Short mmCIF file of C-alpha atoms and ligand atoms in Angstrom, two decimals:
data_model
loop_
_atom_site.label_atom_id
_atom_site.label_comp_id
_atom_site.label_asym_id
_atom_site.label_seq_id
_atom_site.Cartn_x
_atom_site.Cartn_y
_atom_site.Cartn_z
CA UNK A 1 5.42 -17.41 -26.95
CA UNK A 2 5.59 -13.64 -26.35
CA UNK A 3 6.93 -11.56 -29.17
CA UNK A 4 9.60 -9.32 -27.73
CA UNK A 5 11.56 -6.50 -29.46
CA UNK A 6 14.86 -7.88 -30.84
CA UNK A 7 16.89 -5.13 -29.10
CA UNK A 8 15.28 -6.05 -25.80
CA UNK A 9 16.14 -9.72 -26.34
CA UNK A 10 19.74 -8.83 -26.97
CA UNK A 11 19.93 -6.66 -23.87
CA UNK A 12 18.32 -9.19 -21.55
CA UNK A 13 20.41 -12.05 -22.98
CA UNK A 14 23.54 -10.13 -21.98
CA UNK A 15 22.28 -10.18 -18.37
CA UNK A 16 20.99 -13.76 -18.27
CA UNK A 17 23.48 -15.63 -20.51
CA UNK A 18 22.81 -19.37 -20.10
CA UNK A 19 19.56 -18.73 -18.18
CA UNK A 20 17.96 -17.08 -21.22
CA UNK A 21 15.95 -20.21 -22.27
CA UNK A 22 14.54 -20.47 -18.72
CA UNK A 23 13.47 -16.82 -18.85
CA UNK A 24 11.77 -17.25 -22.23
CA UNK A 25 10.01 -20.41 -21.09
CA UNK A 26 8.76 -18.67 -17.94
CA UNK A 27 7.20 -15.92 -20.05
CA UNK A 28 4.75 -18.49 -21.49
CA UNK A 29 3.49 -19.46 -18.04
CA UNK A 30 0.65 -17.75 -16.11
CA UNK A 31 1.71 -14.57 -14.32
CA UNK A 32 2.37 -15.09 -10.63
CA UNK A 33 -0.03 -13.59 -8.13
CA UNK A 34 0.12 -13.06 -4.44
CA UNK A 35 -1.15 -11.27 -1.37
CA UNK A 36 0.06 -10.15 2.00
CA UNK A 37 -1.96 -10.49 5.18
CA UNK A 38 -2.85 -7.41 7.18
CA UNK A 39 -1.35 -8.60 10.45
CA UNK A 40 -2.98 -5.68 12.24
CA UNK A 41 -6.38 -7.21 11.52
CA UNK A 42 -5.95 -10.95 11.20
CA UNK A 43 -3.69 -13.88 11.97
CA UNK A 44 -1.95 -15.70 9.13
CA UNK A 45 -3.81 -18.94 9.89
CA UNK A 46 -7.20 -17.24 9.78
CA UNK A 47 -6.58 -16.04 6.22
CA UNK A 48 -4.91 -19.31 5.16
CA UNK A 49 -7.89 -21.34 6.34
CA UNK A 50 -10.46 -18.99 4.82
CA UNK A 51 -8.88 -18.82 1.37
CA UNK A 52 -7.06 -22.10 0.81
CA UNK A 53 -4.88 -22.16 -2.33
CA UNK A 54 -2.22 -19.84 -0.94
CA UNK A 55 1.28 -20.66 0.22
CA UNK A 56 3.49 -18.50 2.41
CA UNK A 57 6.97 -17.59 1.18
CA UNK A 58 8.18 -15.02 3.77
CA UNK A 59 6.72 -13.07 6.71
CA UNK A 60 3.08 -12.27 5.84
CA UNK A 61 3.57 -12.78 2.08
CA UNK A 62 1.79 -15.49 0.04
CA UNK A 63 1.81 -16.84 -3.47
CA UNK A 64 -1.66 -17.61 -4.76
CA UNK A 65 -2.48 -20.59 -6.93
CA UNK A 66 -1.84 -19.92 -10.60
CA UNK A 67 -4.96 -20.26 -12.64
CA UNK A 68 -6.76 -18.86 -15.63
CA UNK A 69 -8.71 -15.64 -15.26
CA UNK A 70 -12.00 -16.34 -13.52
CA UNK A 71 -10.52 -19.10 -11.34
CA UNK A 72 -9.32 -18.47 -7.81
CA UNK A 73 -10.26 -14.87 -6.98
CA UNK A 74 -9.31 -13.67 -3.48
CA UNK A 75 -10.70 -10.20 -4.30
CA UNK A 76 -14.22 -11.68 -4.21
CA UNK A 77 -13.94 -12.93 -0.64
CA UNK A 78 -15.61 -10.83 2.12
CA UNK A 79 -12.26 -10.81 3.97
CA UNK A 80 -10.85 -8.77 1.10
CA UNK A 81 -13.56 -6.14 1.62
CA UNK A 82 -12.77 -6.24 5.35
CA UNK A 83 -9.11 -5.38 4.59
CA UNK A 84 -7.62 -8.64 5.90
CA UNK A 85 -5.20 -8.86 2.99
CA UNK A 86 -3.80 -6.85 0.09
CA UNK A 87 -3.39 -8.43 -3.34
CA UNK A 88 0.18 -7.86 -4.50
CA UNK A 89 2.54 -9.56 -6.93
CA UNK A 90 5.03 -11.68 -4.89
CA UNK A 91 8.33 -10.16 -6.10
CA UNK A 92 6.93 -6.64 -5.47
CA UNK A 93 6.90 -7.55 -1.77
CA UNK A 94 10.65 -8.22 -1.62
CA UNK A 95 12.01 -4.67 -1.11
CA UNK A 96 9.99 -4.01 2.08
CA UNK A 97 10.60 -7.58 3.28
CA UNK A 98 14.34 -6.87 3.13
CA UNK A 99 13.88 -3.68 5.17
CA UNK A 100 12.61 -5.70 8.11
CA UNK A 101 14.93 -5.36 11.12
CA UNK A 102 16.70 -2.29 9.72
CA UNK A 103 14.36 0.48 10.91
CA UNK A 104 14.27 2.07 14.33
CA UNK A 105 11.15 2.16 16.57
CA UNK A 106 8.40 4.61 15.58
CA UNK A 107 10.04 5.62 12.31
CA UNK A 108 8.95 8.47 10.08
CA UNK A 109 8.72 6.94 6.60
CA UNK A 110 8.10 8.52 3.22
CA UNK A 111 6.73 6.28 0.47
CA UNK A 112 7.38 8.66 -2.39
CA UNK A 113 5.60 6.89 -5.29
CA UNK A 114 2.97 5.00 -3.35
CA UNK A 115 -0.13 4.25 -5.47
CA UNK A 116 -1.94 1.91 -5.47
CA UNK A 117 -0.45 1.17 -2.05
CA UNK A 118 0.99 -2.36 -1.92
CA UNK A 119 4.29 -1.34 -0.39
CA UNK A 120 2.62 1.25 1.89
CA UNK A 121 0.44 -1.54 3.24
CA UNK A 122 3.52 -3.70 3.89
CA UNK A 123 5.23 -0.76 5.66
CA UNK A 124 2.17 -0.26 7.87
CA UNK A 125 2.27 -3.94 8.90
CA UNK A 126 6.05 -3.79 9.39
CA UNK A 127 5.71 -0.84 11.80
CA UNK A 128 2.61 -2.36 13.41
CA UNK A 129 0.78 0.97 13.34
CA UNK A 130 3.62 2.78 15.16
CA UNK A 131 5.44 5.80 13.77
CA UNK A 132 4.11 7.58 10.69
CA UNK A 133 4.04 6.71 7.02
CA UNK A 134 3.55 9.48 4.48
CA UNK A 135 2.19 7.75 1.38
CA UNK A 136 2.60 10.13 -1.52
CA UNK A 137 1.34 9.82 -5.09
CA UNK A 138 1.87 12.50 -7.72
CA UNK A 139 -1.08 11.44 -9.90
CA UNK A 140 -4.36 12.72 -8.47
CA UNK A 141 -6.55 9.85 -9.67
CA UNK A 142 -4.08 7.24 -8.47
CA UNK A 143 -3.83 9.02 -5.11
CA UNK A 144 -7.59 8.47 -4.73
CA UNK A 145 -7.14 4.73 -5.35
CA UNK A 146 -4.30 4.75 -2.82
CA UNK A 147 -6.55 6.45 -0.27
CA UNK A 148 -9.31 3.89 -0.84
CA UNK A 149 -6.89 1.02 -0.28
CA UNK A 150 -5.48 2.54 2.91
CA UNK A 151 -9.01 3.09 4.23
CA UNK A 152 -9.98 -0.53 3.45
CA UNK A 153 -6.88 -1.86 5.21
CA UNK A 154 -7.66 0.41 8.17
CA UNK A 155 -4.14 1.61 9.04
CA UNK A 156 -4.21 4.43 11.60
CA UNK A 157 -0.71 5.81 10.98
CA UNK A 158 -0.73 6.60 7.25
CA UNK A 159 -1.00 10.10 5.78
CA UNK A 160 -1.92 10.10 2.07
CA UNK A 161 -0.63 13.06 0.05
CA UNK A 162 -0.82 14.08 -3.61
CA UNK A 163 2.40 16.04 -4.10
CA UNK A 164 5.36 16.20 -6.43
CA UNK A 165 8.61 14.69 -5.06
CA UNK A 166 10.01 18.25 -5.34
CA UNK A 167 7.77 19.27 -2.44
CA UNK A 168 9.66 16.94 -0.10
CA UNK A 169 13.01 18.13 -1.46
CA UNK A 170 12.12 21.71 -0.59
CA UNK A 171 9.75 21.58 2.39
CA UNK A 172 10.71 18.50 4.42
CA UNK A 173 14.49 18.51 4.15
CA UNK A 174 16.33 15.83 6.15
CA UNK A 175 13.19 14.79 7.98
CA UNK A 176 12.59 11.11 7.21
CA UNK A 177 14.16 8.00 8.75
CA UNK A 178 13.30 5.96 5.67
CA UNK A 179 12.41 6.92 2.11
CA UNK A 180 11.02 4.21 -0.14
CA UNK A 181 11.32 5.08 -3.81
CA UNK A 182 9.41 2.48 -5.81
CA UNK A 183 10.10 4.23 -9.06
CA UNK A 184 7.95 4.60 -12.19
CA UNK A 185 9.92 2.49 -14.68
CA UNK A 186 9.96 0.88 -18.12
CA UNK A 187 8.17 -2.18 -16.67
CA UNK A 188 10.15 -5.07 -18.19
CA UNK A 189 8.89 -7.12 -15.27
CA UNK A 190 5.33 -6.55 -16.51
CA UNK A 191 5.88 -8.25 -19.89
CA UNK A 192 4.25 -11.55 -18.89
CA UNK A 193 1.23 -9.78 -17.40
CA UNK A 194 0.60 -6.93 -19.83
CA UNK A 195 1.16 -6.85 -23.57
CA UNK A 196 0.86 -3.04 -23.34
CA UNK A 197 4.15 -3.01 -21.41
CA UNK A 198 5.87 -4.73 -24.36
CA UNK A 199 4.28 -2.33 -26.87
CA UNK A 200 5.40 0.72 -24.88
CA UNK A 201 8.99 -0.49 -24.55
CA UNK A 202 11.91 1.12 -26.40
CA UNK A 203 15.52 2.01 -25.59
CA UNK A 204 14.57 5.69 -25.54
CA UNK A 205 11.71 4.94 -23.09
CA UNK A 206 14.23 3.17 -20.83
CA UNK A 207 16.55 6.18 -21.00
CA UNK A 208 13.70 8.61 -20.27
CA UNK A 209 12.65 6.51 -17.27
CA UNK A 210 16.21 6.42 -15.94
CA UNK A 211 16.50 10.22 -16.20
CA UNK A 212 13.14 10.71 -14.44
CA UNK A 213 14.23 8.31 -11.70
CA UNK A 214 17.40 10.32 -11.12
CA UNK A 215 15.27 13.44 -10.61
CA UNK A 216 13.14 11.63 -8.00
CA UNK A 217 16.29 10.20 -6.34
CA UNK A 218 17.52 13.79 -5.82
CA UNK A 219 14.29 14.58 -3.96
CA UNK A 220 14.56 11.39 -1.90
CA UNK A 221 18.16 12.21 -1.00
CA UNK A 222 17.16 15.66 0.26
CA UNK A 223 14.20 14.35 2.31
CA UNK A 224 16.30 11.80 4.23
CA UNK A 225 17.83 12.62 7.60
CA UNK A 226 21.34 11.69 8.66
CA UNK A 227 21.75 7.88 8.79
CA UNK A 228 18.37 7.51 7.09
CA UNK A 229 17.70 4.61 4.74
CA UNK A 230 16.82 4.87 1.07
CA UNK A 231 15.10 1.84 -0.44
CA UNK A 232 15.13 2.10 -4.23
CA UNK A 233 13.15 -0.38 -6.34
CA UNK A 234 11.84 -0.92 -9.86
CA UNK A 235 9.94 -3.65 -11.67
CA UNK A 236 12.33 -3.57 -14.58
CA UNK A 237 15.65 -5.20 -15.50
CA UNK A 238 17.44 -2.49 -17.47
CA UNK A 239 20.82 -1.61 -16.01
CA UNK A 240 20.26 2.10 -16.71
CA UNK A 241 17.31 2.11 -14.32
CA UNK A 242 18.73 -0.35 -11.79
CA UNK A 243 22.51 -0.73 -11.32
CA UNK A 244 23.40 2.66 -12.91
CA UNK A 245 20.90 4.49 -10.73
CA UNK A 246 22.20 2.69 -7.64
CA UNK A 247 25.59 4.14 -8.59
CA UNK A 248 23.91 7.53 -8.89
CA UNK A 249 22.62 7.11 -5.29
CA UNK A 250 26.13 6.16 -4.13
CA UNK A 251 27.47 9.33 -5.80
CA UNK A 252 25.76 11.35 -3.02
CA UNK A 253 28.05 9.65 -0.51
CA UNK A 254 25.41 7.05 0.45
CA UNK A 255 26.72 3.67 1.62
CA UNK A 256 25.13 0.44 0.40
CA UNK A 257 23.48 -1.69 3.10
CA UNK A 258 24.47 -5.31 2.70
CA UNK A 259 21.20 -7.11 2.06
CA UNK A 260 21.18 -10.83 2.48
CA UNK A 261 18.87 -12.52 0.02
CA UNK A 262 15.89 -13.82 2.01
CA UNK A 263 14.61 -15.87 -0.94
CA UNK A 264 17.97 -17.55 -1.49
CA UNK A 265 17.98 -17.42 -5.28
CA UNK A 266 17.91 -13.74 -6.25
CA UNK A 267 20.62 -12.44 -8.55
CA UNK A 268 23.22 -10.02 -7.25
CA UNK A 269 23.09 -6.85 -9.35
CA UNK A 270 25.71 -4.30 -8.27
CA UNK A 271 24.72 -3.23 -4.76
CA UNK A 272 21.21 -4.60 -5.20
CA UNK A 273 19.29 -7.81 -5.85
CA UNK A 274 17.17 -8.73 -8.84
CA UNK A 275 14.46 -11.24 -9.53
CA UNK A 276 13.27 -12.42 -12.95
CA UNK A 277 10.15 -14.41 -13.92
CA UNK A 278 12.09 -17.70 -14.00
CA UNK A 279 13.43 -17.00 -10.49
CA UNK A 280 10.64 -15.53 -8.38
CA UNK A 281 7.49 -13.56 -9.23
CA UNK A 282 7.33 -11.22 -12.21
CA UNK A 283 10.56 -9.33 -11.57
CA UNK A 284 11.89 -6.70 -9.23
CA UNK A 285 15.14 -4.90 -8.56
CA UNK A 286 15.95 -3.33 -5.20
CA UNK A 287 18.82 -1.88 -3.23
CA UNK A 288 19.11 -0.18 0.17
CA UNK A 289 21.46 2.69 0.97
CA UNK A 290 22.28 4.61 4.14
CA UNK A 291 22.75 8.36 4.05
CA UNK A 292 25.98 9.41 5.68
CA UNK A 293 26.42 12.99 6.80
CA UNK A 294 23.59 15.48 6.51
CA UNK A 295 21.58 16.64 9.49
CA UNK A 296 18.18 16.27 11.14
CA UNK A 297 15.57 18.53 9.63
CA UNK A 298 12.72 20.32 11.33
CA UNK A 299 9.06 19.39 11.03
CA UNK A 300 7.05 21.59 8.67
CA UNK A 301 5.14 24.42 10.33
CA UNK A 302 2.12 22.93 12.07
CA UNK A 303 -1.42 24.14 11.56
CA UNK A 304 -3.26 24.91 14.76
CA UNK A 305 -6.03 22.35 15.04
CA UNK A 306 -9.49 22.95 16.38
CA UNK A 307 -10.68 20.88 19.32
CA UNK A 308 -14.23 19.54 19.14
CA UNK A 309 -16.79 20.75 21.71
CA UNK A 310 -17.87 18.54 24.64
CA UNK A 311 -21.21 18.06 22.92
CA UNK A 312 -19.53 16.87 19.70
CA UNK A 313 -17.32 14.48 21.65
CA UNK A 314 -20.27 12.98 23.47
CA UNK A 315 -22.14 12.46 20.16
CA UNK A 316 -19.11 10.70 18.64
CA UNK A 317 -18.67 8.67 21.82
CA UNK A 318 -22.17 7.19 21.47
CA UNK A 319 -21.01 5.37 18.32
CA UNK A 320 -17.24 5.08 18.69
CA UNK A 321 -15.14 4.51 21.77
CA UNK A 322 -12.69 7.44 21.53
CA UNK A 323 -11.72 7.55 25.19
CA UNK A 324 -8.04 8.43 25.66
CA UNK A 325 -7.61 9.43 22.00
CA UNK A 326 -6.93 12.86 20.57
CA UNK A 327 -9.81 13.96 18.34
CA UNK A 328 -9.48 17.01 16.09
CA UNK A 329 -11.91 19.01 14.03
CA UNK A 330 -11.36 20.48 10.59
CA UNK A 331 -14.43 22.35 9.38
CA UNK A 332 -17.25 19.81 9.64
CA UNK A 333 -14.91 16.82 9.87
CA UNK A 334 -13.71 14.99 12.96
CA UNK A 335 -10.64 12.78 12.89
CA UNK A 336 -8.00 11.03 14.98
CA UNK A 337 -4.65 12.30 13.62
CA UNK A 338 -1.90 9.88 12.47
CA UNK A 339 0.73 12.29 13.72
CA UNK A 340 1.21 15.99 14.22
CA UNK A 341 2.58 16.36 10.69
CA UNK A 342 0.51 18.36 8.23
CA UNK A 343 0.94 18.65 4.49
CA UNK A 344 -0.89 20.47 1.72
CA UNK A 345 -3.05 18.38 -0.64
CA UNK A 346 -3.56 15.86 2.12
CA UNK A 347 -5.96 13.16 1.06
CA UNK A 348 -5.99 11.55 4.47
CA UNK A 349 -4.34 12.36 7.76
CA UNK A 350 -5.39 9.74 10.24
CA UNK A 351 -8.74 8.18 10.88
CA UNK A 352 -11.80 10.10 9.74
CA UNK A 353 -14.53 9.65 12.34
CA UNK A 354 -17.29 11.42 10.51
CA UNK A 355 -18.84 14.79 9.77
CA UNK A 356 -21.39 17.11 11.25
CA UNK A 357 -24.47 17.65 9.15
CA UNK A 358 -26.42 20.41 10.87
CA UNK A 359 -26.52 19.26 14.46
CA UNK A 360 -26.19 15.59 13.61
CA UNK A 361 -22.92 13.58 13.64
CA UNK A 362 -22.74 11.21 10.66
CA UNK A 363 -20.05 8.54 11.11
CA UNK A 364 -17.53 7.77 8.33
CA UNK A 365 -16.95 4.36 6.74
CA UNK A 366 -13.26 4.63 7.66
CA UNK A 367 -13.99 4.78 11.39
CA UNK A 368 -15.80 1.41 11.21
CA UNK A 369 -13.07 -0.43 9.30
CA UNK A 370 -10.04 1.03 11.12
CA UNK A 371 -7.68 -1.34 12.92
CA UNK A 372 -8.44 0.83 15.98
CA UNK A 373 -11.79 -1.09 16.29
CA UNK A 374 -13.61 1.96 17.62
CA UNK A 375 -17.24 0.90 17.06
CA UNK A 376 -19.35 0.17 20.12
CA UNK A 377 -21.99 -2.09 18.51
CA UNK A 378 -21.86 -4.68 15.77
CA UNK A 379 -24.09 -7.06 13.83
CA UNK A 380 -21.94 -10.12 13.18
CA UNK A 381 -22.49 -12.67 10.38
CA UNK A 382 -20.60 -15.72 9.06
CA UNK A 383 -18.67 -15.53 5.78
CA UNK A 384 -21.21 -17.48 3.75
CA UNK A 385 -24.32 -15.71 5.08
CA UNK A 386 -26.91 -14.01 2.88
CA UNK A 387 -26.51 -10.89 5.06
CA UNK A 388 -22.84 -10.46 4.07
CA UNK A 389 -23.71 -10.76 0.36
CA UNK A 390 -26.59 -8.31 0.84
CA UNK A 391 -24.48 -5.83 2.80
CA UNK A 392 -21.65 -5.79 0.24
CA UNK A 393 -24.17 -5.27 -2.57
CA UNK A 394 -25.60 -2.20 -0.82
CA UNK A 395 -28.92 -3.76 0.26
CA UNK A 396 -30.69 -3.33 3.59
CA UNK A 397 -30.40 -6.14 6.10
CA UNK A 398 -32.35 -7.30 9.13
CA UNK A 399 -31.43 -5.10 12.12
CA UNK A 400 -32.62 -7.61 14.74
CA UNK A 401 -33.42 -5.43 17.78
CA UNK A 402 -30.67 -2.88 17.23
CA UNK A 403 -31.21 0.87 17.17
CA UNK A 404 -28.84 3.56 15.88
CA UNK A 405 -25.40 3.16 14.29
CA UNK A 406 -23.65 -0.18 14.30
CA UNK A 407 -20.80 -1.93 12.47
CA UNK A 408 -21.52 -4.94 10.24
CA UNK A 409 -18.85 -7.56 10.85
CA UNK A 410 -17.95 -10.84 9.19
CA UNK A 411 -16.58 -13.25 11.84
CA UNK A 412 -15.68 -10.16 13.89
CA UNK A 413 -14.04 -8.18 11.03
CA UNK A 414 -15.74 -4.92 10.14
CA UNK A 415 -17.05 -4.35 6.63
CA UNK A 416 -18.65 -0.95 7.32
CA UNK A 417 -21.57 0.68 9.07
CA UNK A 418 -25.39 0.60 9.13
CA UNK A 419 -28.05 2.73 10.77
CA UNK A 420 -30.73 0.62 12.42
CA UNK A 421 -34.31 1.53 13.07
CA UNK A 422 -37.65 -0.29 12.91
CA UNK A 423 -35.98 -3.68 12.44
CA UNK A 424 -34.11 -2.54 9.29
CA UNK A 425 -30.39 -1.76 9.00
CA UNK A 426 -29.94 0.96 6.39
CA UNK A 427 -26.81 0.30 4.35
CA UNK A 428 -23.94 2.81 4.52
CA UNK A 429 -21.33 0.74 2.63
CA UNK A 430 -19.77 3.27 0.17
CA UNK A 431 -21.47 3.19 -3.24
CA UNK A 432 -18.19 2.93 -5.17
CA UNK A 433 -17.22 -0.27 -3.35
CA UNK A 434 -20.48 -2.21 -3.73
CA UNK A 435 -20.51 -5.59 -5.41
CA UNK A 436 -23.89 -5.62 -7.04
CA UNK A 437 -23.40 -8.98 -8.76
CA UNK A 438 -24.41 -10.72 -5.52
CA UNK A 439 -21.61 -13.24 -6.23
CA UNK A 440 -18.87 -13.78 -3.72
CA UNK A 441 -15.93 -16.14 -3.38
N1 SAM B 1 4.70 1.60 -4.72
C1 SAM B 1 3.47 1.31 -5.42
C2 SAM B 1 2.85 0.05 -4.84
O1 SAM B 1 3.55 -0.73 -4.19
O2 SAM B 1 1.64 -0.16 -5.02
C3 SAM B 1 3.68 1.23 -6.92
C4 SAM B 1 4.30 2.48 -7.47
S1 SAM B 1 4.45 2.53 -9.22
C5 SAM B 1 5.74 1.44 -9.51
C6 SAM B 1 5.17 4.08 -9.50
C7 SAM B 1 4.29 5.30 -9.20
O3 SAM B 1 5.05 6.47 -9.51
C8 SAM B 1 3.01 5.38 -10.00
O4 SAM B 1 1.90 5.42 -9.15
C9 SAM B 1 3.14 6.69 -10.78
O5 SAM B 1 1.94 7.42 -10.87
C10 SAM B 1 4.17 7.46 -9.99
N2 SAM B 1 4.92 8.46 -10.81
C11 SAM B 1 4.91 8.61 -12.15
N3 SAM B 1 5.70 9.64 -12.50
C12 SAM B 1 6.19 10.17 -11.38
C13 SAM B 1 7.06 11.26 -11.10
N4 SAM B 1 7.60 12.01 -12.07
N5 SAM B 1 7.34 11.52 -9.81
C14 SAM B 1 6.83 10.75 -8.83
N6 SAM B 1 6.01 9.71 -9.05
C15 SAM B 1 5.70 9.42 -10.30
#
């Protein structure tokens, strides 16, 4: 049984009443785990058959078998490395799942607190690569992890930024169709998973979180255009951070969007819905509001982009099929932009094709794993082949009769690139991603 602070127990009991024993019992169970399928890369059945042990609850969202650490590990499967799915706690998927059907075509979306990227990944699938998603993370290190995840998933329409919410309040006023604010919170929904969340909990921490959330809400409010949607979510249960902050959103004249519970057992909490560990997943609160009034803002001033030379284009074209796509140059880098939007501190704006080193074009990992499937050549291997294990560990593999740059694919899904010569494929899988244990799923 988890030892919880007495004041917390009193507070949560006042929300749950007769369900309190169910909540406490659920806290002794294994934490729930899940994943969502990257529908821009794979079909649901392909992932279901490859993994086993997963069951779908809504859309592309799955609950994975509960087991002790070291049991069922989807992160060790080559399809994980190929970006076919994103591991995400099931209740954390609910806010974006309830946004489905509410957005217009080609929306401009701001994910204000985006790292490590679970909800960004859902938004990219929801929009099917159309429109633009600005995935922002204030913490530099976490923004790097976010970038890595977006690259692995291969989404072509995500811009990763590392800015304070204040930037959007001041520089991109009334610009976005949707702002998702998955707020930093006191993490009461993390209690089953992390003892550190229990240790760090106090009433004053809850109050500090609620105040910080209100500051971020002000920025979100300013960044939304007329009729735009604000999705506000937390993984905590405190009313200060949930219901009271929903009231704070309403105080700007926003109107609540009636969300019908797609799970069928979530608890109504003011204008939002709440899940607890005895109901579904680890716990999540969310509400959706529409901005009334306001105006439509203007795009930030655009940088003039360089166009690559014909010679550069023909070098890129030998490796990647870029016909009909806009390719831009920034210093030594070539990329396909996600949109014409530019931001400072941009970690990623579109699909990086590669860089020029002297006169040579060196392709980027991202261009191989993008959902755009740009590569011209590939070496394909089955999931359980020694070549896939070798490639993911960073080792050379047999190049057959290939020459030059090629993708390495597992059942047609790209893992990265290799450069072939003399019968050997030199490994270009990024060093930080390698699995040197040689053990896979
Ligand atoms: N949406 C993410 C996902 O689905 O993977 C999870 C986001 S997490 C709940 C909240 C994020 O807010 C963290 O990455 C944290 O670094 C960031 N954060 C912390 N303080 C912040 C602040 N003052 N302003 C904006 N973001 C902040």
